[in-house]
Short mmCIF file of C-alpha atoms in Angstrom, two decimals:
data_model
loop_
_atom_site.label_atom_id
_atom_site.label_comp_id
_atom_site.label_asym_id
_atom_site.label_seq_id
_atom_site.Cartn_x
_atom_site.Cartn_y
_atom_site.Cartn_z
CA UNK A 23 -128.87 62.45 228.67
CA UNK A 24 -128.94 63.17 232.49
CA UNK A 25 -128.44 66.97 233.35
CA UNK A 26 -124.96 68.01 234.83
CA UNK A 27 -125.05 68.56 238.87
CA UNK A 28 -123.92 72.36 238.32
CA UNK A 29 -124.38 72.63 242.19
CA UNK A 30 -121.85 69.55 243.15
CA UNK A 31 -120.00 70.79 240.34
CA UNK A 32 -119.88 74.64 242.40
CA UNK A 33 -119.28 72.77 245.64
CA UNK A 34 -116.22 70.76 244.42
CA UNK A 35 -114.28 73.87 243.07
CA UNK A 36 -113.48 75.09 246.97
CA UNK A 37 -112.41 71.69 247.75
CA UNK A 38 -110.00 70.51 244.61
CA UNK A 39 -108.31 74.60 245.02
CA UNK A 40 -106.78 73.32 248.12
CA UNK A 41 -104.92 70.75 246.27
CA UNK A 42 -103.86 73.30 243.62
CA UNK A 43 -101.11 74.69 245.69
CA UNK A 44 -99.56 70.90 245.45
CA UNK A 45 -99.87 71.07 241.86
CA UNK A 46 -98.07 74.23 241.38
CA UNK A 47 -95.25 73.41 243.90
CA UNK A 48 -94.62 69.79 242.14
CA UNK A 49 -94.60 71.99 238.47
CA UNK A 50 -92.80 75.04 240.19
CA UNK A 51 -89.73 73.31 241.85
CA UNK A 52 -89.86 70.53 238.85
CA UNK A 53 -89.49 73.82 236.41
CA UNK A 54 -86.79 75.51 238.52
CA UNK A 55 -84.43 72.19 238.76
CA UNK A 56 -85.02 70.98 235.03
CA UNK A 57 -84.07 74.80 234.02
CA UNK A 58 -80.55 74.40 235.97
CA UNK A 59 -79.79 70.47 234.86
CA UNK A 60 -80.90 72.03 231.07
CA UNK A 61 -78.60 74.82 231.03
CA UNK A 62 -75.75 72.55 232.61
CA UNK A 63 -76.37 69.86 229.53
CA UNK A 64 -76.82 72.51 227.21
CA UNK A 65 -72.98 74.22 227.92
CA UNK A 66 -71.77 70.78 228.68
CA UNK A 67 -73.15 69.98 225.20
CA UNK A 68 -71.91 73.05 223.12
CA UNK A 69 -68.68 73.62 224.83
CA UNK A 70 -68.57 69.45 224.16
CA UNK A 71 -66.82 69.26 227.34
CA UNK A 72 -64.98 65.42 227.52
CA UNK A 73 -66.88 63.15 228.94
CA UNK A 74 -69.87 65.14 230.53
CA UNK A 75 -70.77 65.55 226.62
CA UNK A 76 -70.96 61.72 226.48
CA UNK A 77 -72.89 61.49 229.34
CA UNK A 78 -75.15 64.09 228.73
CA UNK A 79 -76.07 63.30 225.34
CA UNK A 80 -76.73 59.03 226.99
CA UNK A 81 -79.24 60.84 229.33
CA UNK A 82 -80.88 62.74 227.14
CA UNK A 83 -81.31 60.15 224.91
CA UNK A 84 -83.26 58.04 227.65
CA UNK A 85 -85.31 60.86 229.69
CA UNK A 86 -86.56 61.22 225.75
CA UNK A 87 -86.82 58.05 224.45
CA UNK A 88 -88.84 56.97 227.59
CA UNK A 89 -92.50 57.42 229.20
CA UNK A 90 -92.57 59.67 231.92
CA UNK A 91 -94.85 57.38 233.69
CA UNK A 92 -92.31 54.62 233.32
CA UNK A 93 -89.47 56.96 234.48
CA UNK A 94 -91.94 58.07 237.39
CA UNK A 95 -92.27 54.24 238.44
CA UNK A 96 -88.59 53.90 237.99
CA UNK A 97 -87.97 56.28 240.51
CA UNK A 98 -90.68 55.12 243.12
CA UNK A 99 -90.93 52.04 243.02
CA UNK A 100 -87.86 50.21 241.01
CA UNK A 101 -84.94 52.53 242.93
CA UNK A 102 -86.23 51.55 246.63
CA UNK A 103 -86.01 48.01 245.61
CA UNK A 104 -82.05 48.40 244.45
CA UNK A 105 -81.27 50.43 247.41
CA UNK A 106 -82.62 50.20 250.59
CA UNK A 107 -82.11 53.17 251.58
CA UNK A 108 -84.14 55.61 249.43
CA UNK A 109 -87.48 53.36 250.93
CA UNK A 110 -87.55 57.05 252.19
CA UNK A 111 -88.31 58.58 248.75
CA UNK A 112 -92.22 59.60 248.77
CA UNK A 113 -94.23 60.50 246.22
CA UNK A 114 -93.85 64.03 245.91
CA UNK A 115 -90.14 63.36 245.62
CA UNK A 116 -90.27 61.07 243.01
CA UNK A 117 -92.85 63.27 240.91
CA UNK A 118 -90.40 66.09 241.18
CA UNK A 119 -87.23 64.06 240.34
CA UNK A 120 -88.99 62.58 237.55
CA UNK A 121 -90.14 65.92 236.24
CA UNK A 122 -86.65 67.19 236.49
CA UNK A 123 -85.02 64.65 234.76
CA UNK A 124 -87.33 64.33 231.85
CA UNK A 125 -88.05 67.95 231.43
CA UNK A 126 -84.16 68.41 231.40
CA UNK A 127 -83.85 66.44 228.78
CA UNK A 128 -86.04 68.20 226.44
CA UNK A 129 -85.29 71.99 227.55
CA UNK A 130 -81.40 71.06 227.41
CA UNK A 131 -81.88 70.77 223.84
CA UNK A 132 -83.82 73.83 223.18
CA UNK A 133 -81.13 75.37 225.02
CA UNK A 134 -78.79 74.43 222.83
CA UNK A 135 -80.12 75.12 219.74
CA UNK A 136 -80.99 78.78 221.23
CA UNK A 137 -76.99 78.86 222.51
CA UNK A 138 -75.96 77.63 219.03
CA UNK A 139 -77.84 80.14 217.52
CA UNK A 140 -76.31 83.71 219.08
CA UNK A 141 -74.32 84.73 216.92
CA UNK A 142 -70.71 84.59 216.31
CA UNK A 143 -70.05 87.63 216.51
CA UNK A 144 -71.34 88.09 219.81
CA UNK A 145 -69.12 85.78 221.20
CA UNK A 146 -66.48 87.24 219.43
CA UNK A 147 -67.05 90.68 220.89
CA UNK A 148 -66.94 89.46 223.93
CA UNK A 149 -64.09 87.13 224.22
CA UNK A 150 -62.30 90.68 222.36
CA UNK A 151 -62.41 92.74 225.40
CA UNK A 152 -60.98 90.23 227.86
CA UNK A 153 -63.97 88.18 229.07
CA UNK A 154 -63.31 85.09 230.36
CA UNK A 155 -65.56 81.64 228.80
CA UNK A 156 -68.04 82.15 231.65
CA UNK A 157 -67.97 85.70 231.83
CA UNK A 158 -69.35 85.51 228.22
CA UNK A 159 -71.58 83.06 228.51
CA UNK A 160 -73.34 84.50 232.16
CA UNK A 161 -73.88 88.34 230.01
CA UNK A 162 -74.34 87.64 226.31
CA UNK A 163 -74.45 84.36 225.34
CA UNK A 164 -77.61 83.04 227.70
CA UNK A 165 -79.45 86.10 227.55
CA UNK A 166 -80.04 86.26 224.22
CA UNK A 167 -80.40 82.57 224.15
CA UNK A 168 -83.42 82.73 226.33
CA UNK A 169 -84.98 85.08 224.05
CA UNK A 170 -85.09 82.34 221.98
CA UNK A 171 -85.95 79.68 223.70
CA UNK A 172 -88.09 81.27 225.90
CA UNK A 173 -91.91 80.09 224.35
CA UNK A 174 -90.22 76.48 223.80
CA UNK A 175 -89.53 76.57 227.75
CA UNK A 176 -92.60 78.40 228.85
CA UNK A 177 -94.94 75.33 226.37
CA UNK A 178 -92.68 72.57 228.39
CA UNK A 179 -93.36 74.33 231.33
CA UNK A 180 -97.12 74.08 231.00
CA UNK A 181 -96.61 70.86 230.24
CA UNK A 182 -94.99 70.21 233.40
CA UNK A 183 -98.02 71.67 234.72
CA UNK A 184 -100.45 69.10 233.13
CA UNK A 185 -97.71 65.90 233.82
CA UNK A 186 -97.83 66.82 237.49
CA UNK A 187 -101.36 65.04 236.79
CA UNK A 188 -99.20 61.59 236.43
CA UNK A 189 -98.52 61.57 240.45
CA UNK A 190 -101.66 60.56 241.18
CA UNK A 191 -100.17 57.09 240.12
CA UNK A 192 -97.63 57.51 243.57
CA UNK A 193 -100.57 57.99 245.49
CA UNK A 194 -99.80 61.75 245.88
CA UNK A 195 -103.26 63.83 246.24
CA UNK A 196 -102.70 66.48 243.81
CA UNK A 197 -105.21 68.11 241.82
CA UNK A 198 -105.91 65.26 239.75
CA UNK A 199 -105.63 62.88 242.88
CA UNK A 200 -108.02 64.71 244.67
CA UNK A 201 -110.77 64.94 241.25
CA UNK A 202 -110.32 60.85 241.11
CA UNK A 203 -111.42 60.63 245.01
CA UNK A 204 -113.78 62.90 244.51
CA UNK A 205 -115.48 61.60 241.64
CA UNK A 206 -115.30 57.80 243.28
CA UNK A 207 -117.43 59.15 246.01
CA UNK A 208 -120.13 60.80 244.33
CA UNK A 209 -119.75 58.68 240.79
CA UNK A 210 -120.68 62.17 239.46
CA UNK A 211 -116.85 61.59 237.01
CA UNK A 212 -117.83 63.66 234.22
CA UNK A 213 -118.38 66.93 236.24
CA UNK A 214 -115.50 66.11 238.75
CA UNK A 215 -113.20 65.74 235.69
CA UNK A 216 -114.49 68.93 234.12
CA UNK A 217 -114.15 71.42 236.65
CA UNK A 218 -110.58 70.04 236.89
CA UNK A 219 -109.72 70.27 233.47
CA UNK A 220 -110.89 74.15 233.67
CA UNK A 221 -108.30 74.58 236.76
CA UNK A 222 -105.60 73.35 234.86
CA UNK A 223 -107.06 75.10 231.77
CA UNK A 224 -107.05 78.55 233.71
CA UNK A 225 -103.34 77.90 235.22
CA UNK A 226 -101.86 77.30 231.54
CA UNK A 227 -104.04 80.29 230.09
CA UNK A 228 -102.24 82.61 232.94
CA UNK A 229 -99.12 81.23 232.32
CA UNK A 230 -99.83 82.16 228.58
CA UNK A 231 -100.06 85.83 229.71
CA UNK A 232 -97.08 85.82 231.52
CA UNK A 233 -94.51 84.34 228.78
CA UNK A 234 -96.32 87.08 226.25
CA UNK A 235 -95.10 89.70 228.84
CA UNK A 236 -91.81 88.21 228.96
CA UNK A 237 -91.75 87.96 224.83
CA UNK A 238 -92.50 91.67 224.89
CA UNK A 239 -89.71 92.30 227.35
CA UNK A 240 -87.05 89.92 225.98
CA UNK A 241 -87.63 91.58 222.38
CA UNK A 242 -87.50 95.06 223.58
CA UNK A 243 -83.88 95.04 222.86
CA UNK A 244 -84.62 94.12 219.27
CA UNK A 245 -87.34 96.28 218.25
CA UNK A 246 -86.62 99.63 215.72
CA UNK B 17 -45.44 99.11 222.84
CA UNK B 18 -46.29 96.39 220.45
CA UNK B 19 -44.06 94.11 219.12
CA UNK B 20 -44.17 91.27 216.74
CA UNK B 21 -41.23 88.93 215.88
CA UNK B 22 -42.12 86.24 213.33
CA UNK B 23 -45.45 85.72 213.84
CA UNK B 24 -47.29 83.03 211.59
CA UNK B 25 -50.51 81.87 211.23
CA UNK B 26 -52.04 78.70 209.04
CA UNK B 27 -55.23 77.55 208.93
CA UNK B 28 -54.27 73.90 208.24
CA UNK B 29 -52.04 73.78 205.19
CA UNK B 30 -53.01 77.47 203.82
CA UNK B 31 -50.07 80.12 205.47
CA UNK B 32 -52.42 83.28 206.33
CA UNK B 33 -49.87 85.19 208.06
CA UNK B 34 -45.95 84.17 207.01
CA UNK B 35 -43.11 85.43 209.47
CA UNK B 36 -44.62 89.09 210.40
CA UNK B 37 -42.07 91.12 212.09
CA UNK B 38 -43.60 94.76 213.05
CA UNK B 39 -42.76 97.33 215.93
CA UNK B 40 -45.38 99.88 216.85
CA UNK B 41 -44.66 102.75 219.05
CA UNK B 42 -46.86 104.12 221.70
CA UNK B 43 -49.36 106.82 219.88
CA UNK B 44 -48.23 105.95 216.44
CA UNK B 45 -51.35 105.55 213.95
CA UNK B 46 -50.39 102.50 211.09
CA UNK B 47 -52.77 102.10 208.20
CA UNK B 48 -52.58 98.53 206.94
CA UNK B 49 -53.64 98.12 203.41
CA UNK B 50 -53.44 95.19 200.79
CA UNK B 51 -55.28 92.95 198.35
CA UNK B 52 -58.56 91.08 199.96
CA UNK B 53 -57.24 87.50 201.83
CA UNK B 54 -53.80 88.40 201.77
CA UNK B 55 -53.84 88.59 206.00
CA UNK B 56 -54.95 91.90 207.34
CA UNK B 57 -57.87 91.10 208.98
CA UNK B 58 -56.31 87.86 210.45
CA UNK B 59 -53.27 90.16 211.39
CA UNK B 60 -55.64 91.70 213.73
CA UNK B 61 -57.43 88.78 214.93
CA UNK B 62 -54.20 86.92 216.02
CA UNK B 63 -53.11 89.96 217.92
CA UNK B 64 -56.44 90.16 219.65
CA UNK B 65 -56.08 86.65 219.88
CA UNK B 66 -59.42 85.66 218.55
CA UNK B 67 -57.33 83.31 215.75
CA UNK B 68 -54.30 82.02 217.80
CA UNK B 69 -51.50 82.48 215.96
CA UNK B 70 -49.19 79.43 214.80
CA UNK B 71 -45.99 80.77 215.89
CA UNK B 72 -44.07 83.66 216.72
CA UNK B 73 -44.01 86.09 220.02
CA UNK B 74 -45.78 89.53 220.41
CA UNK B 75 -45.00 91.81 223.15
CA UNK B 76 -47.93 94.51 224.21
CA UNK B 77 -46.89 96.74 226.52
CA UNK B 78 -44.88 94.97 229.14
CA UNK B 79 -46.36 91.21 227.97
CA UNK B 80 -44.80 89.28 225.64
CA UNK B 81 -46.05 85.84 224.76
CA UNK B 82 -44.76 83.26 222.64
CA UNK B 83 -47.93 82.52 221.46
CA UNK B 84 -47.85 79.19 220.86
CA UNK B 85 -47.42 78.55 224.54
CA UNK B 86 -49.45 81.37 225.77
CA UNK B 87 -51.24 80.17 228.36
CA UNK B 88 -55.39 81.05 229.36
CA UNK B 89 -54.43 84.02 231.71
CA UNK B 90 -51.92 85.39 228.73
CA UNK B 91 -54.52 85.53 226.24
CA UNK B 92 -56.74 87.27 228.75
CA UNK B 93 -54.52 89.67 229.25
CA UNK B 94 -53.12 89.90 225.52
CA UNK B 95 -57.23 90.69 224.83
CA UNK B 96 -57.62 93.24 227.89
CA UNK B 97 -54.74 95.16 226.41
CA UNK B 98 -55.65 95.42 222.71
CA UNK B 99 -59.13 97.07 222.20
CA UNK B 100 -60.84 95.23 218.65
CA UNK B 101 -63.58 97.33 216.41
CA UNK B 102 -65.17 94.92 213.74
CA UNK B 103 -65.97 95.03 210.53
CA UNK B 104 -69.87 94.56 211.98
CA UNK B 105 -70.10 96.37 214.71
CA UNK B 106 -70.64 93.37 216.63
CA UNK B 107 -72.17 95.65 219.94
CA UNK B 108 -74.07 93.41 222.46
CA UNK B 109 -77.39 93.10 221.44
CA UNK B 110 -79.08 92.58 224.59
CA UNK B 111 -77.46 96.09 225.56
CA UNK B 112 -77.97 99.20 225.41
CA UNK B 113 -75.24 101.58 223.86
CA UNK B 114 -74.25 102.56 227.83
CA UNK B 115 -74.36 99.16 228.74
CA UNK B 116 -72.30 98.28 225.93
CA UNK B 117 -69.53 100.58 226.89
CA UNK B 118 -69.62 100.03 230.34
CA UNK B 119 -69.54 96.00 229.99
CA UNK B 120 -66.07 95.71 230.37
CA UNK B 121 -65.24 98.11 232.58
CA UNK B 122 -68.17 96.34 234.71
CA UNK B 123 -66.88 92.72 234.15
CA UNK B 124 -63.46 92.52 233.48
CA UNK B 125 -61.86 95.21 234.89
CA UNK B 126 -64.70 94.71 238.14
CA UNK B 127 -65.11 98.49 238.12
CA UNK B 128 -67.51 99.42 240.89
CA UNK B 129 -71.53 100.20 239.21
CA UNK B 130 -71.34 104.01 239.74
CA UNK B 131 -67.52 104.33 238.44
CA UNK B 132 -67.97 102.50 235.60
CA UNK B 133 -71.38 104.24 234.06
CA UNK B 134 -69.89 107.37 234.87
CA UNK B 135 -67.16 106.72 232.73
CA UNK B 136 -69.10 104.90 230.32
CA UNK B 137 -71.55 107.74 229.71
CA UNK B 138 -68.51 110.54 229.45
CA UNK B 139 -67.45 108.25 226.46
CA UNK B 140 -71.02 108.58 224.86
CA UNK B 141 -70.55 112.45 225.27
CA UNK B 142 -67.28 112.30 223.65
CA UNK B 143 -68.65 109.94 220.71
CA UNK B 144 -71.34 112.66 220.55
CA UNK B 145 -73.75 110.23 221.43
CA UNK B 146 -74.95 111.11 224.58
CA UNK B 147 -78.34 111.03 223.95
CA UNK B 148 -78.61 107.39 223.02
CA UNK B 149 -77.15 105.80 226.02
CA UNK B 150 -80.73 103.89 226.38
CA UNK B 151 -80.82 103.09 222.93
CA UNK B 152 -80.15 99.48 221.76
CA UNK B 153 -77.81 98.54 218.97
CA UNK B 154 -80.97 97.45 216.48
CA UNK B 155 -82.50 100.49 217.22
CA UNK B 156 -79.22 102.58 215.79
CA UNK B 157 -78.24 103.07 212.30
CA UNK B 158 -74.67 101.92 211.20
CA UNK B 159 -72.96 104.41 211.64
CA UNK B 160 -74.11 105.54 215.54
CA UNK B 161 -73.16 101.22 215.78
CA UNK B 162 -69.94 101.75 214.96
CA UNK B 163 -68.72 104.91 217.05
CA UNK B 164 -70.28 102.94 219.75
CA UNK B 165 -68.08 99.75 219.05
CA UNK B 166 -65.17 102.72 219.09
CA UNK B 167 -66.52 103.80 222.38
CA UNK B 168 -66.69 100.07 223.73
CA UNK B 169 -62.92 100.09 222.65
CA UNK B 170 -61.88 103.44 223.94
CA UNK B 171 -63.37 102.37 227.67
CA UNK B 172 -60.86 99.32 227.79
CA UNK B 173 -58.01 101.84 228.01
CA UNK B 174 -55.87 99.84 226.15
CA UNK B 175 -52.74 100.18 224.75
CA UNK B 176 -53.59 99.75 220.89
CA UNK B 177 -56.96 99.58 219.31
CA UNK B 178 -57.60 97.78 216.20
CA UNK B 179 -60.00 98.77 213.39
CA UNK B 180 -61.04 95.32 211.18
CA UNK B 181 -62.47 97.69 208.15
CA UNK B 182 -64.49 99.88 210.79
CA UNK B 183 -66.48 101.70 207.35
CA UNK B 184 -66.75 98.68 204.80
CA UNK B 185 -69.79 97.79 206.66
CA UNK B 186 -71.25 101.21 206.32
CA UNK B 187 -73.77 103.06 203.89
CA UNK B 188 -71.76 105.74 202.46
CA UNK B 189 -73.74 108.54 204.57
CA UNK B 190 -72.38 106.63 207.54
CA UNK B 191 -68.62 106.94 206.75
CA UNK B 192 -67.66 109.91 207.72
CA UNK B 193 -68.79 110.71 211.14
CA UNK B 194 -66.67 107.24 211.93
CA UNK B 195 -63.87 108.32 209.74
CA UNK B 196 -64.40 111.95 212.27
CA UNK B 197 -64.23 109.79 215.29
CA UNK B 198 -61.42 107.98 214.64
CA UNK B 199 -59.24 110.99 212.96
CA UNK B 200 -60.19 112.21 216.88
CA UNK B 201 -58.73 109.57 218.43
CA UNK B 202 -55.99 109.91 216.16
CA UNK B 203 -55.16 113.41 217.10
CA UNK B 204 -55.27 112.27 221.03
CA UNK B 205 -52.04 110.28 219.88
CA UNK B 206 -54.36 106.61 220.48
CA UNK B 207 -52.26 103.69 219.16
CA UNK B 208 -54.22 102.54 216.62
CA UNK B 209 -53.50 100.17 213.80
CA UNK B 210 -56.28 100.09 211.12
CA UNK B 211 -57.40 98.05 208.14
CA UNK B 212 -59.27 100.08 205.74
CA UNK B 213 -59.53 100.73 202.06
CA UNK B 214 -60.35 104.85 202.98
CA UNK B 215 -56.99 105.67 200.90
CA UNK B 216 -57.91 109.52 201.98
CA UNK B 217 -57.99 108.23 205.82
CA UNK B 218 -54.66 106.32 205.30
CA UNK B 219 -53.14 109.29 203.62
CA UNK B 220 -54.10 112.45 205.91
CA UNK B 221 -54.44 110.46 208.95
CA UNK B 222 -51.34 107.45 209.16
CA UNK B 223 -47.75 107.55 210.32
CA UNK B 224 -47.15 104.60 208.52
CA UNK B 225 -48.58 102.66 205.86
CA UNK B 226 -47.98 99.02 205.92
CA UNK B 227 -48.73 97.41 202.18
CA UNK B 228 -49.27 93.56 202.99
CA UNK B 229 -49.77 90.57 200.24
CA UNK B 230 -49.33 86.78 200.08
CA UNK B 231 -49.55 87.33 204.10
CA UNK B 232 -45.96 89.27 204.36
CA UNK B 233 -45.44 92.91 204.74
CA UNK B 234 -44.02 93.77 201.16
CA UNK B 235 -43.23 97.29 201.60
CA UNK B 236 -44.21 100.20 204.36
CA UNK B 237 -43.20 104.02 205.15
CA UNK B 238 -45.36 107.29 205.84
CA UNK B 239 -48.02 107.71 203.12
CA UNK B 240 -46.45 110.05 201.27
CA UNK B 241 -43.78 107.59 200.40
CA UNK B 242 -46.08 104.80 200.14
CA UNK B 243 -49.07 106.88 197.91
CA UNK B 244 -46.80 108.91 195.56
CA UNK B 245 -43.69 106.81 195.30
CA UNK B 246 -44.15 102.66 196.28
CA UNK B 247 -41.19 100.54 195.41
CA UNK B 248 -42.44 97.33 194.49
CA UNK B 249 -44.21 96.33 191.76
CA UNK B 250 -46.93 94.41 194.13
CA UNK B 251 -48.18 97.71 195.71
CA UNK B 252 -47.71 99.75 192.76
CA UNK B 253 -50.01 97.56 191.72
CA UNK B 254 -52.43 97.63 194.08
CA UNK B 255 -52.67 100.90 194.67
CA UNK B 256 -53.37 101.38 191.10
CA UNK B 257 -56.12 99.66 190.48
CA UNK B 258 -57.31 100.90 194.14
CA UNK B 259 -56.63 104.31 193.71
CA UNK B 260 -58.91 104.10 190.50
CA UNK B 261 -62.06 103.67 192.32
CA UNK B 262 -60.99 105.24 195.70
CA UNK B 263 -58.86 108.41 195.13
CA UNK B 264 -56.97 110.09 198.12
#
């Protein structure tokens, strides 16, 4: 068994951290959009609002029943070819939308079941002193909700983080873009691949931190 | 004011609540006692409109609905005017007991930040709770739970508040420092109406006593009348075998 190039292994870390910011942004902006689309399904869902409900529950059904990668191709290459016009879509674009749409679909049902679970009286006590459907939902309802559903959306969300890895196939130089160009040139693949599997190891284990700060936050209401 | 003139409720063939007429004056306190499922609670909830009721109109203060045609900004209103305290507690649990209070002054009545916490926190003083307005609800025992729920309903400044069994929920060490709080309101001349089986509460405490069963009022009057000398056989009754295990 050949020795691994440590050195090239040391050199390549400076290079693939400049395509880390790419990764981040695709995950970041993916994260924030799929979070608003989920929490839309998920009160279109409970308050089974005519037919948004329908709708909703048709696109959830494929964003989950489908690839990502399938749903990634969908968007760059199969939607140019229906309409002309979005030739413009590039690949970060597509990555993003497809993120969106098929995180959505998973988080909107999380959501849900967190919504579902607040109890009744909660609502109760707040549709008692005068609040208004929104009103209640906006200060009780999702609050507590995310509480629950916060370590289901913080392991889709490193998910996200590891599925950015997918856009690669658009021909956007992300971090795994970049590993697969580097590791062409230099046919060293094994170290290439490893020192990008401990980036995206040491972005999930920070993100890991953060959601156990939140936990501790989010249950400080709840602790004797 | 409150007013109700044949007011019904069914929950689908089963008739909860048949024909209620009741008028309630401004500061009068009404006990409401009865049999369990006969329509107390739900007497309470359609007023608060969290049942709608099936037919009838209520007036509350200068608002009267018919409430099967009420519309969404009615039973907004019919909710900002009549204050609830449940059986539960039921206080937010992402709140804290100041939060709590101050959520609807904040929300629904859009009271500026500084007016409303102000106001909020004198109501903790007066609930003798002044010391817990960081504390959160699971962090409370029962009792400090439920004179916050009677703070929450004090800050709406409504015209009636309505106790759903505010002490059934309690451990007995809990009882009377809510039974104390509300006996306060009571001697403020706060329009309450109250579901309770406290027979002492009804009986030192009530104007009237309202004896319901099969969902119709079947006899009411001040306590004494209703406690030492009931007229029909139903609440005679009733209050025997209550009166057995909870003497006034």
């Amino acid at each position: 068994m050949d020795v691994l190039n440590v050195e090239y292994m040391i050199g390549l870390v400076p290079v693939l951290l400049r395509y880390l910011p790419l990764t981040l942004q695709l995950a970041g902006i993916g994260m924030v959009l799929a979070l608003i689309l989920a929490c839309l399904f998920a009160v279109i869902r409970v308050l089974r609002i005519p037919v948004l409900n329908q709708l909703t529950i048709v696109f959830i059904s494929f964003f989950r029943g489908t690839p990502l990668l399938v749903q990634l191709f969908l968007f760059y290459y199969g939607l140019p070819q229906l309409v002309s016009a979005l030739t413009v879509i590039d690949g970060v674009t597509a990555t993003i939308m497809g993120l969106t749409m098929h995180f959505s679909a998973y988080m909107a049902e999380s959501i849900r079941a967190a919504i579902v679970g607040v109890d009744r009286s909660q609502t109760e006590a707040a549709l008692s002193i005068g609040m208004t459907n929104g009103q209640m939902m906006r200060r009780i309802v999702l609050p507590q909700a995310t509480r629950v559903a916060l370590p289901t959306l913080m392991n889709y969300f490193i998910d996200m983080i590891k599925a950015t890895s997918l856009a690669f196939t658009l021909g956007v130089t992300e971090l795994m873009g970049a590993t697969q160009k580097e590791a062409a040139g230099s046919f060293l693949y094994f170290e290439a691949f490893i020192v990008a599997a401990i980036m995206y190891w040491i972005v999930v284990e920070l993100l890991s931190k953060l959601q156990n700060h939140l936990e501790i936050r989010l249950n400080k209401a709840y602790s004797r | 004011m409150i007013k109700l003139d044949s007011l019904s409720k069914h929950f689908g063939s089963t008739v909860v609540l048949d024909g209620i007429d009741l008028t309630i004056d401004k500061g009068e306190i009404v006990v409401i006692i009865g049999p369990s499922g006969t329509g107390k609670s739900t007497l309470l909830r359609c007023i608060n409109f969290l049942e709608q009721p099936t037919a009838g109109t209520m007036t509350v203060g200068d608002l009267t609905v018919d409430v099967k045609k009420a519309s969404r900004a009615e039973i907004l209103s019919m909710r900002r005017r009549t204050a609830f305290v449940f059986q539960n507690y039921a206080l937010f649990a992402n709140k804290t007991a100041l939060q709590n209070i101050a959520e609807r002054l904040l929300v629904v009545d859009k009271w500026p930040k500084e007016k409303a916490y102000r106001r909020a926190r004198e109501i903790l003083d007066q609930i003798g709770l002044g010391e817990k307005a960081d504390a959160f609800p699971a962090s409370m025992s029962g009792g400090q739970q439920q004179r916050v729920g009677i703070g929450r309903a004090m800050a709406a400044g409504a015209e009636v508040i309505l106790f759903d069994e505010p002490t059934s929920s309690l451990d007995p060490e809990w009882v009377e420092e809510v039974l104390g709080l509300m006996k306060q309101l009571a001697s403020e001349r706060q329009t309450m109406m109250v579901v309770t089986h406290e027979m002492s509460f009804a009986r030192d405490v009530a104007d009237r006593v309202i004896f319901i069963d099969g969902g119709r009022i079947v006899e009411q009057g001040p306590p004494s009348e209703i406690f030492y000398n009931p007229q029909d056989p139903r609440t005679k009754d009733f209050l025997k075998k209550i009166l057995a295990t909870n003497p006034v």
